[in-house]
Amino acid sequence: MKKANWLLLTLGIVLFSFDTSWAQLNSQHAVGGRFGSATGFSYRYTLADDRAVEGLLSVQSNSKYRRFRLGGLYQYHRPLAENFTWFYGFGGSIGSFKYKEIVTQTQHTDEDGKTWVNTERTNPSSELALSIDGIIGIEYNIPTTPLSISVDVKPYFEFLQESSIRLFDPFGLTIRYKF
């Protein structure tokens, strides 16, 4: 875990030391899909040549829970190379966190050879999901098309479920149509 923190710190210092010239976001609106640990929709609205706000609607599900989140991020975009920019930002999200019903069966055998099955159930429950989010990533604007592809990591701090920081869980790939 310490190596991961040092890697994030080093990456942040290197990226912030680049020239702070305008990234030239070349479209007012961009919509697309975000794929990764959470899947959903993305809408980005450009505020200035180097700043944007992004709204994310995402769903994440596994065998134990289902999470629905609506998030908002304020982003800064910086040039990296031709058709490449890197971006970082902050924001928050609100949504619902639903624990699914889990049925656990264990088979037991006593000394006489009798077997029985013990069944345990956990009841489903729902909670409010609330978090502070960050984002850092790289975007490639495909020349001669209105498409862009970005790869990012969106760490977040959950307040209610586990009160924990998730650093590497929320990797994402976003494909956007710009207009």
Short mmCIF file of C-alpha atoms in Angstrom, two decimals:
data_model
loop_
_atom_site.label_atom_id
_atom_site.label_comp_id
_atom_site.label_asym_id
_atom_site.label_seq_id
_atom_site.Cartn_x
_atom_site.Cartn_y
_atom_site.Cartn_z
CA MET A 1 0.00 0.00 0.00
CA LYS A 2 2.89 2.36 0.72
CA LYS A 3 4.24 1.85 -2.81
CA ALA A 4 0.85 2.78 -4.25
CA ASN A 5 0.75 6.00 -2.21
CA TRP A 6 4.28 6.93 -3.32
CA LEU A 7 3.34 6.19 -6.93
CA LEU A 8 0.30 8.49 -6.71
CA LEU A 9 2.35 11.25 -5.08
CA THR A 10 5.12 11.00 -7.69
CA LEU A 11 2.62 10.95 -10.55
CA GLY A 12 0.86 14.00 -9.12
CA ILE A 13 4.11 15.98 -8.75
CA VAL A 14 5.24 15.11 -12.28
CA LEU A 15 1.90 16.00 -13.84
CA PHE A 16 1.54 19.28 -11.92
CA SER A 17 5.04 20.36 -12.99
CA PHE A 18 4.10 20.42 -16.69
CA ASP A 19 3.46 23.70 -18.48
CA THR A 20 0.12 25.13 -17.35
CA SER A 21 -0.94 26.33 -20.79
CA TRP A 22 -4.55 25.89 -21.88
CA ALA A 23 -5.67 22.42 -22.85
CA GLN A 24 -8.07 23.72 -25.50
CA LEU A 25 -11.13 21.60 -24.85
CA ASN A 26 -12.55 21.76 -28.35
CA SER A 27 -16.24 21.05 -27.73
CA GLN A 28 -18.91 22.51 -25.48
CA HIS A 29 -20.65 19.18 -24.76
CA ALA A 30 -19.54 15.55 -24.62
CA VAL A 31 -21.65 12.48 -23.80
CA GLY A 32 -20.58 8.90 -23.50
CA GLY A 33 -20.29 5.69 -21.56
CA ARG A 34 -17.94 4.90 -18.70
CA PHE A 35 -16.84 1.31 -18.25
CA GLY A 36 -14.90 -0.25 -15.39
CA SER A 37 -15.68 -1.35 -11.86
CA ALA A 38 -18.80 0.84 -12.17
CA THR A 39 -20.61 1.21 -15.50
CA GLY A 40 -22.66 4.21 -16.49
CA PHE A 41 -23.14 7.41 -18.45
CA SER A 42 -21.01 10.52 -18.58
CA TYR A 43 -21.90 14.10 -19.59
CA ARG A 44 -19.20 16.78 -19.71
CA TYR A 45 -19.89 20.50 -20.13
CA THR A 46 -16.93 22.76 -20.96
CA LEU A 47 -16.73 25.93 -18.84
CA ALA A 48 -13.48 27.34 -20.30
CA ASP A 49 -10.59 26.16 -22.47
CA ASP A 50 -9.10 24.28 -19.54
CA ARG A 51 -12.04 23.57 -17.19
CA ALA A 52 -15.15 21.43 -17.33
CA VAL A 53 -17.83 19.91 -15.14
CA GLU A 54 -18.80 16.28 -15.54
CA GLY A 55 -21.86 14.40 -14.37
CA LEU A 56 -21.71 10.63 -13.90
CA LEU A 57 -24.58 8.22 -13.50
CA SER A 58 -23.25 4.78 -12.59
CA VAL A 59 -24.30 1.33 -11.38
CA GLN A 60 -22.03 -1.18 -9.70
CA SER A 61 -23.15 -4.65 -8.74
CA ASN A 62 -21.73 -7.89 -7.40
CA SER A 63 -23.07 -10.86 -5.44
CA LYS A 64 -23.30 -8.93 -2.15
CA TYR A 65 -24.51 -5.43 -3.07
CA ARG A 66 -25.77 -3.09 -5.77
CA ARG A 67 -24.72 0.57 -5.85
CA PHE A 68 -26.35 3.40 -7.79
CA ARG A 69 -24.54 6.76 -7.81
CA LEU A 70 -25.05 10.21 -9.30
CA GLY A 71 -21.82 12.18 -9.18
CA GLY A 72 -20.50 15.55 -10.17
CA LEU A 73 -16.87 16.53 -10.81
CA TYR A 74 -15.11 19.83 -11.45
CA GLN A 75 -12.12 19.16 -13.74
CA TYR A 76 -8.95 20.90 -14.90
CA HIS A 77 -7.51 19.84 -18.29
CA ARG A 78 -3.83 20.26 -19.25
CA PRO A 79 -2.02 19.46 -22.52
CA LEU A 80 0.25 16.44 -22.56
CA ALA A 81 1.06 15.82 -26.24
CA GLU A 82 -0.66 16.26 -29.58
CA ASN A 83 -4.29 15.10 -29.18
CA PHE A 84 -3.54 14.01 -25.59
CA THR A 85 -4.54 15.87 -22.42
CA TRP A 86 -4.44 14.90 -18.81
CA PHE A 87 -7.02 16.00 -16.31
CA TYR A 88 -7.69 16.05 -12.60
CA GLY A 89 -10.57 17.20 -10.47
CA PHE A 90 -12.79 16.80 -7.45
CA GLY A 91 -16.46 16.51 -6.57
CA GLY A 92 -18.91 14.25 -4.83
CA SER A 93 -21.67 11.74 -5.31
CA ILE A 94 -24.95 10.66 -3.79
CA GLY A 95 -26.94 7.51 -4.39
CA SER A 96 -28.16 4.28 -2.88
CA PHE A 97 -26.35 1.23 -1.59
CA LYS A 98 -28.43 -1.96 -1.44
CA TYR A 99 -27.20 -5.12 0.26
CA LYS A 100 -28.60 -8.22 -1.43
CA GLU A 101 -30.09 -11.21 0.38
CA ILE A 102 -27.34 -13.76 0.99
CA VAL A 103 -28.17 -17.40 1.68
CA THR A 104 -25.37 -19.52 3.16
CA GLN A 105 -25.75 -23.27 3.52
CA THR A 106 -23.30 -25.42 5.44
CA GLN A 107 -23.45 -29.19 5.68
CA HIS A 108 -22.59 -30.82 9.00
CA THR A 109 -22.00 -34.46 9.91
CA ASP A 110 -22.11 -35.70 13.51
CA GLU A 111 -20.28 -38.68 15.06
CA ASP A 112 -23.17 -41.06 14.21
CA GLY A 113 -22.95 -40.23 10.50
CA LYS A 114 -26.08 -38.09 10.43
CA THR A 115 -25.84 -35.11 8.12
CA TRP A 116 -27.88 -31.97 8.17
CA VAL A 117 -27.80 -28.64 6.39
CA ASN A 118 -27.72 -25.37 8.27
CA THR A 119 -29.15 -22.42 6.31
CA GLU A 120 -28.42 -18.81 7.25
CA ARG A 121 -30.00 -15.78 5.57
CA THR A 122 -29.14 -12.13 5.71
CA ASN A 123 -31.98 -9.76 4.98
CA PRO A 124 -31.63 -7.25 2.17
CA SER A 125 -31.25 -3.64 3.24
CA SER A 126 -30.70 -0.24 1.65
CA GLU A 127 -28.67 2.77 2.71
CA LEU A 128 -27.87 6.21 1.43
CA ALA A 129 -24.53 6.43 -0.39
CA LEU A 130 -22.55 9.64 0.06
CA SER A 131 -18.94 10.30 -0.94
CA ILE A 132 -16.26 12.83 -1.80
CA ASP A 133 -14.68 11.97 -5.17
CA GLY A 134 -11.52 12.83 -7.03
CA ILE A 135 -10.42 12.02 -10.57
CA ILE A 136 -7.16 11.89 -12.52
CA GLY A 137 -6.76 10.60 -16.05
CA ILE A 138 -5.56 10.90 -19.65
CA GLU A 139 -7.77 11.68 -22.65
CA TYR A 140 -7.08 11.10 -26.34
CA ASN A 141 -9.03 13.16 -28.87
CA ILE A 142 -9.29 11.12 -32.07
CA PRO A 143 -8.34 13.39 -34.99
CA THR A 144 -10.96 14.05 -37.70
CA THR A 145 -13.73 12.50 -35.59
CA PRO A 146 -15.90 13.89 -32.80
CA LEU A 147 -14.81 11.08 -30.45
CA SER A 148 -12.50 10.95 -27.47
CA ILE A 149 -11.30 8.10 -25.26
CA SER A 150 -10.11 8.55 -21.69
CA VAL A 151 -8.66 6.30 -19.02
CA ASP A 152 -8.90 7.45 -15.43
CA VAL A 153 -8.92 6.50 -11.80
CA LYS A 154 -11.61 8.02 -9.59
CA PRO A 155 -10.73 7.53 -5.92
CA TYR A 156 -13.45 8.30 -3.41
CA PHE A 157 -14.11 8.48 0.31
CA GLU A 158 -17.38 6.91 1.46
CA PHE A 159 -19.02 8.43 4.50
CA LEU A 160 -21.76 5.98 5.41
CA GLN A 161 -21.17 2.33 4.43
CA GLU A 162 -17.62 1.56 5.44
CA SER A 163 -16.14 5.06 5.90
CA SER A 164 -13.20 4.04 3.78
CA ILE A 165 -11.03 5.45 1.02
CA ARG A 166 -11.05 3.56 -2.28
CA LEU A 167 -7.94 4.40 -4.30
CA PHE A 168 -7.60 1.82 -7.06
CA ASP A 169 -11.05 0.18 -7.21
CA PRO A 170 -12.67 2.76 -9.50
CA PHE A 171 -10.63 2.53 -12.73
CA GLY A 172 -12.58 3.61 -15.78
CA LEU A 173 -12.52 3.81 -19.57
CA THR A 174 -14.79 6.47 -21.06
CA ILE A 175 -15.74 6.86 -24.71
CA ARG A 176 -17.35 10.23 -25.52
CA TYR A 177 -19.08 11.85 -28.48
CA LYS A 178 -18.24 15.56 -28.59
CA PHE A 179 -20.58 18.24 -30.01
#
